[in-house]
Coordinates of C-alpha atoms in Angstrom, one line a residue:
T10 CA 71.8 -86.2 67.3
T11 CA 73.6 -83.3 69.0
T12 CA 76.7 -85.5 69.5
T13 CA 76.6 -86.5 65.8
T14 CA 76.3 -82.9 64.7
T15 CA 79.2 -81.8 66.9
T16 CA 81.3 -84.7 65.6
T17 CA 80.6 -83.8 62.0
T18 CA 81.4 -80.1 62.6
T19 CA 84.6 -81.0 64.3
M20 CA 85.7 -83.3 61.4
R21 CA 84.8 -80.6 58.9
R22 CA 86.9 -78.0 60.7
R23 CA 89.8 -80.4 60.8
R24 CA 89.6 -81.0 57.1
E25 CA 89.5 -77.3 56.5
Y26 CA 92.5 -76.8 58.7
A27 CA 94.4 -79.6 57.0
A28 CA 93.7 -78.2 53.6
V29 CA 94.8 -74.7 54.5
R30 CA 97.9 -76.0 56.2
S31 CA 98.7 -78.1 53.2
G32 CA 98.3 -75.1 51.0
R33 CA 100.6 -73.1 53.1
I34 CA 103.3 -75.8 53.1
L35 CA 103.0 -76.2 49.3
Q36 CA 103.2 -72.5 48.9
Q37 CA 106.4 -72.3 51.0
M38 CA 107.8 -75.0 48.8
G39 CA 107.2 -72.9 45.7
Q40 CA 104.4 -75.1 44.4
A41 CA 101.8 -72.4 43.8
R42 CA 99.5 -74.4 41.5
E43 CA 99.2 -77.2 44.0
A44 CA 98.7 -74.7 46.8
V45 CA 95.8 -73.1 44.9
E46 CA 94.2 -76.5 44.6
A47 CA 94.5 -77.1 48.4
Y48 CA 93.0 -73.7 49.2
E49 CA 90.1 -74.3 46.7
G50 CA 89.5 -77.6 48.4
A51 CA 89.1 -75.8 51.8
L52 CA 86.8 -73.3 50.2
A53 CA 84.7 -76.0 48.7
A54 CA 84.1 -77.4 52.2
S55 CA 83.6 -74.0 53.8
Q56 CA 82.7 -71.1 51.5
G57 CA 84.2 -67.8 52.6
H58 CA 86.8 -69.4 54.8
T59 CA 89.1 -66.4 55.6
A60 CA 92.4 -68.2 55.9
A61 CA 91.8 -70.1 52.7
L62 CA 90.8 -67.0 50.8
L63 CA 94.0 -65.2 52.0
G64 CA 96.1 -68.2 51.1
L65 CA 94.4 -68.5 47.7
A66 CA 95.1 -64.8 47.0
E67 CA 98.8 -65.2 48.0
A68 CA 99.2 -68.3 45.8
E69 CA 97.5 -66.8 42.8
L70 CA 99.6 -63.7 43.2
A71 CA 102.7 -65.9 43.2
R72 CA 101.5 -67.6 40.0
S73 CA 101.0 -64.2 38.4
V74 CA 104.5 -63.0 39.3
G75 CA 105.9 -66.3 38.0
A76 CA 104.0 -66.1 34.7
A77 CA 105.0 -62.5 34.2
K78 CA 108.6 -63.4 34.6
G79 CA 108.2 -66.3 32.3
G80 CA 106.8 -64.1 29.5
A81 CA 103.2 -65.3 29.8
P82 CA 101.2 -62.0 30.3
G83 CA 97.9 -63.7 29.7
R84 CA 98.3 -66.2 32.5
A85 CA 99.8 -63.5 34.7
A86 CA 96.8 -61.2 34.2
A87 CA 94.3 -64.0 34.8
A88 CA 96.1 -65.1 38.0
A89 CA 96.3 -61.5 39.3
E90 CA 92.6 -61.1 38.7
R91 CA 91.8 -64.3 40.6
A92 CA 94.1 -63.1 43.5
A93 CA 92.2 -59.8 43.6
A94 CA 88.9 -61.5 43.7
A95 CA 90.0 -63.8 46.6
A96 CA 91.6 -60.9 48.6
G97 CA 88.5 -58.7 48.0
E98 CA 86.2 -61.4 49.4
A99 CA 88.5 -61.9 52.4
A100 CA 88.6 -58.2 53.1
S101 CA 84.8 -58.0 53.1
G102 CA 84.6 -60.7 55.9
K103 CA 83.6 -59.7 59.4
N104 CA 86.5 -61.3 61.2
A105 CA 89.1 -60.9 58.5
P106 CA 92.5 -59.3 59.3
K107 CA 91.7 -56.1 57.3
R108 CA 95.2 -54.8 56.9
T109 CA 96.5 -58.1 55.6
A110 CA 93.5 -58.6 53.2
L111 CA 93.6 -55.0 51.9
K112 CA 97.4 -55.2 51.4
L113 CA 96.9 -58.4 49.3
L114 CA 94.1 -56.7 47.4
G115 CA 96.3 -53.8 46.6
D116 CA 99.2 -56.1 45.6
A117 CA 97.0 -58.2 43.3
N118 CA 95.5 -55.2 41.6
L119 CA 98.9 -53.6 41.2
A120 CA 100.1 -56.8 39.5
A121 CA 97.1 -56.7 37.2
A122 CA 97.8 -53.1 36.4
R123 CA 101.4 -53.8 35.4
V124 CA 100.6 -56.8 33.2
R125 CA 99.4 -56.1 29.6
D126 CA 98.3 -59.0 27.4
P127 CA 98.0 -57.7 23.8
R128 CA 96.2 -61.0 22.9
D129 CA 93.5 -60.5 25.5
P130 CA 90.3 -62.1 23.9
R131 CA 88.0 -59.8 25.9
G132 CA 88.8 -56.8 23.8
G133 CA 87.8 -56.1 20.2
R134 CA 84.6 -58.2 20.2
G135 CA 83.4 -56.7 16.9
G136 CA 85.6 -58.7 14.6
G137 CA 89.1 -58.6 16.1
D138 CA 89.7 -54.8 16.0
A139 CA 93.3 -54.5 17.3
V140 CA 92.9 -50.9 18.3
K141 CA 89.8 -51.5 20.3
R142 CA 91.4 -54.5 21.9
G143 CA 94.4 -52.5 22.9
L144 CA 92.2 -49.8 24.4
D145 CA 90.2 -52.3 26.4
V146 CA 93.4 -53.9 27.8
L147 CA 94.7 -50.4 28.6
R148 CA 91.5 -49.4 30.4
R149 CA 91.5 -52.6 32.4
S150 CA 95.0 -51.7 33.5
T151 CA 93.9 -48.3 34.5
D152 CA 91.0 -49.7 36.5
A153 CA 93.3 -52.1 38.3
G154 CA 95.7 -49.3 39.2
L155 CA 92.9 -47.3 40.6
A156 CA 91.6 -50.3 42.6
A157 CA 95.1 -50.8 43.9
R158 CA 95.3 -47.2 45.0
R159 CA 92.0 -47.4 46.8
A160 CA 93.0 -50.6 48.6
Y161 CA 96.4 -49.2 49.7
A162 CA 94.7 -46.0 50.8
R163 CA 92.6 -48.0 53.2
V164 CA 95.8 -49.7 54.5
V165 CA 97.3 -46.2 55.1
L166 CA 94.2 -45.3 57.0
L167 CA 94.7 -48.3 59.3
S168 CA 98.5 -47.8 59.5
P169 CA 99.3 -44.2 58.9
D170 CA 102.7 -44.5 60.7
V171 CA 104.1 -47.3 58.5
A172 CA 106.3 -46.0 55.7
A173 CA 105.9 -49.1 53.6
A174 CA 102.1 -48.5 53.4
W175 CA 102.7 -45.1 51.9
G176 CA 105.3 -46.5 49.5
D177 CA 102.7 -49.1 48.3
L178 CA 100.2 -46.3 47.7
A179 CA 102.8 -44.4 45.7
A180 CA 103.5 -47.5 43.6
A181 CA 99.8 -47.8 42.7
C182 CA 99.6 -44.1 41.8
A183 CA 102.7 -44.6 39.5
A184 CA 101.0 -47.6 37.8
E185 CA 97.9 -45.6 37.3
V186 CA 99.8 -42.6 35.8
T187 CA 101.6 -45.0 33.4
A188 CA 98.3 -46.5 32.2
R189 CA 96.5 -43.2 31.9
N190 CA 99.4 -41.5 30.0
E191 CA 99.0 -44.1 27.2
D192 CA 95.3 -43.0 26.9
I193 CA 95.9 -39.3 26.7
T194 CA 96.6 -39.0 23.0
T195 CA 95.1 -41.0 20.1
T196 CA 96.3 -40.6 16.5
G197 CA 93.9 -41.3 13.7
T198 CA 93.1 -40.3 10.2
T199 CA 91.8 -36.9 11.3
G200 CA 94.9 -36.2 13.4
T201 CA 95.8 -36.4 17.1
T202 CA 93.1 -36.2 19.7
V203 CA 93.8 -35.4 23.4
N204 CA 91.8 -37.1 26.1
T205 CA 91.6 -34.2 28.6
A206 CA 89.9 -36.4 31.2
A207 CA 92.7 -38.9 31.1
A208 CA 95.3 -36.1 31.3
A209 CA 93.7 -34.7 34.4
A210 CA 93.4 -38.1 36.1
A211 CA 97.0 -38.9 35.3
A212 CA 98.1 -35.5 36.7
A213 CA 96.1 -36.1 39.9
A214 CA 97.6 -39.6 40.3
A215 CA 101.1 -38.2 39.8
V216 CA 100.6 -35.6 42.5
G217 CA 99.2 -38.2 44.8
G218 CA 102.2 -40.5 44.2
E219 CA 104.7 -37.8 45.0
R220 CA 102.8 -36.9 48.1
A221 CA 102.6 -40.5 49.3
L222 CA 106.4 -40.9 48.8
R223 CA 107.1 -37.8 50.7
A224 CA 104.9 -39.0 53.5
A225 CA 106.8 -42.3 53.5
L226 CA 110.2 -40.4 53.6
R227 CA 109.0 -38.4 56.6
L228 CA 108.5 -41.7 58.4
D229 CA 111.7 -43.4 57.1
S230 CA 114.2 -41.1 55.4
T231 CA 116.9 -43.8 55.3
D232 CA 115.1 -46.1 52.9
P233 CA 117.0 -45.9 49.5
A234 CA 114.1 -47.5 47.7
L235 CA 111.8 -44.7 48.6
W236 CA 114.3 -42.1 47.3
T237 CA 114.8 -44.0 44.1
A238 CA 111.0 -44.2 43.6
L239 CA 110.7 -40.5 44.2
G240 CA 113.2 -39.8 41.5
T241 CA 111.7 -42.2 39.0
L242 CA 108.0 -41.3 39.2
P243 CA 106.5 -41.4 35.7
P244 CA 105.7 -37.9 34.3
A245 CA 102.1 -37.0 34.1
G246 CA 102.1 -35.1 30.8
P247 CA 99.7 -32.2 30.2
G248 CA 97.5 -30.9 33.1
L249 CA 100.1 -31.5 35.9
L250 CA 100.7 -27.8 36.6
E251 CA 97.0 -27.0 36.9
V252 CA 96.4 -30.0 39.3
E253 CA 99.4 -29.0 41.4
E254 CA 98.1 -25.4 41.8
E255 CA 94.6 -26.7 42.7
E256 CA 96.1 -29.1 45.2
E257 CA 98.1 -26.4 46.8
E258 CA 95.1 -24.2 47.2
E259 CA 93.1 -27.0 48.7
D260 CA 95.9 -27.7 51.2
K261 CA 96.0 -24.1 52.2
E262 CA 92.2 -24.2 52.9
N263 CA 92.6 -27.4 55.0
A264 CA 96.0 -26.7 56.6
R265 CA 94.8 -27.8 60.1
H266 CA 94.0 -31.3 58.6
L267 CA 97.3 -31.9 56.8
H268 CA 98.7 -34.2 59.4
H269 CA 95.5 -36.3 59.8
P270 CA 95.6 -39.6 57.9
T271 CA 91.8 -39.5 57.1
Y272 CA 92.4 -36.3 55.2
W273 CA 94.9 -38.0 52.9
Y274 CA 92.8 -41.1 52.7
N275 CA 89.9 -39.1 51.3
R276 CA 92.2 -37.0 49.0
L277 CA 93.9 -40.1 47.5
L278 CA 90.7 -42.1 46.8

C-alpha cells in the first residue's frame, strides 16, 4: 500500500511538472491561451501549485496586454483580473517567492487600472444607466491602482535598494492619480460637484509617486525612463498643495526614519 501511494504521488508530481513545463514553453512561443490551459491543468491536479499559479498569472497578463493592444478592453480587463487573482493566491502561499509573486500582483493590477471597458456589464445594473456604469468602471480602475500600489510597496520593502521597484511603485501611483482625477468633479443638472475625498486621495498619490521616483533616481540616476516618468507625472488637481505641506511636516517630525524602507512602506500604503 505504501509503495502504491508513493508511486501515485510520484506520477502526479510528474504530471504537474510536465503541465507547468508545457505552459512555460507555450508562453515562450507566444501562445498565451494554450499556456493558460496547461497551467489550469496543473492546478486542477494540484490546487495551489505555486509554479502553476505564477505561470498562469504571467500568461493571463500577456493575454491582457495583447487584448489591450488589439483594441479589446473588455477581454484585457478580464484577463488582468484573472492574472491578479492567480498572483494574489501565489503570494499568499507559504513557500512562494514573495518578491516575484508580489511583482506579478502589482503588474496585473496596474494593467487592470489602465484598461477601461465602457461596455462593462457589471456597471449600471438598474436599467443600463450609462453614467453609473462609467462611474463603476472608473472606481474599479481606482481600486486596481490602489491594489497595485500596495503590492509594489511590499516589493519595495523586500528590495529597497532596487530602483526598478521604486519605479513600479511610482507607476501605480500615477495610474491611481489618473483614475481619481476623473472622479473629482461631476457635472449635473444642479451644477458641478467636487469630490473632496477623491481630490485628497489623488493629491496624496501624486506626492507618493514623485517621492517614489526620486527614491529610484537616488539609486540609479542614469536611467532616462525614470527622468521621463518624473517629468510626465499626471497633475493631481486641487488639494495637492495642502497634502505637500502636510507631508513635509510629517517628514520633519520623522526625520530620523526617512532613510528606512519601512517608513516609506507605511507612508505609501
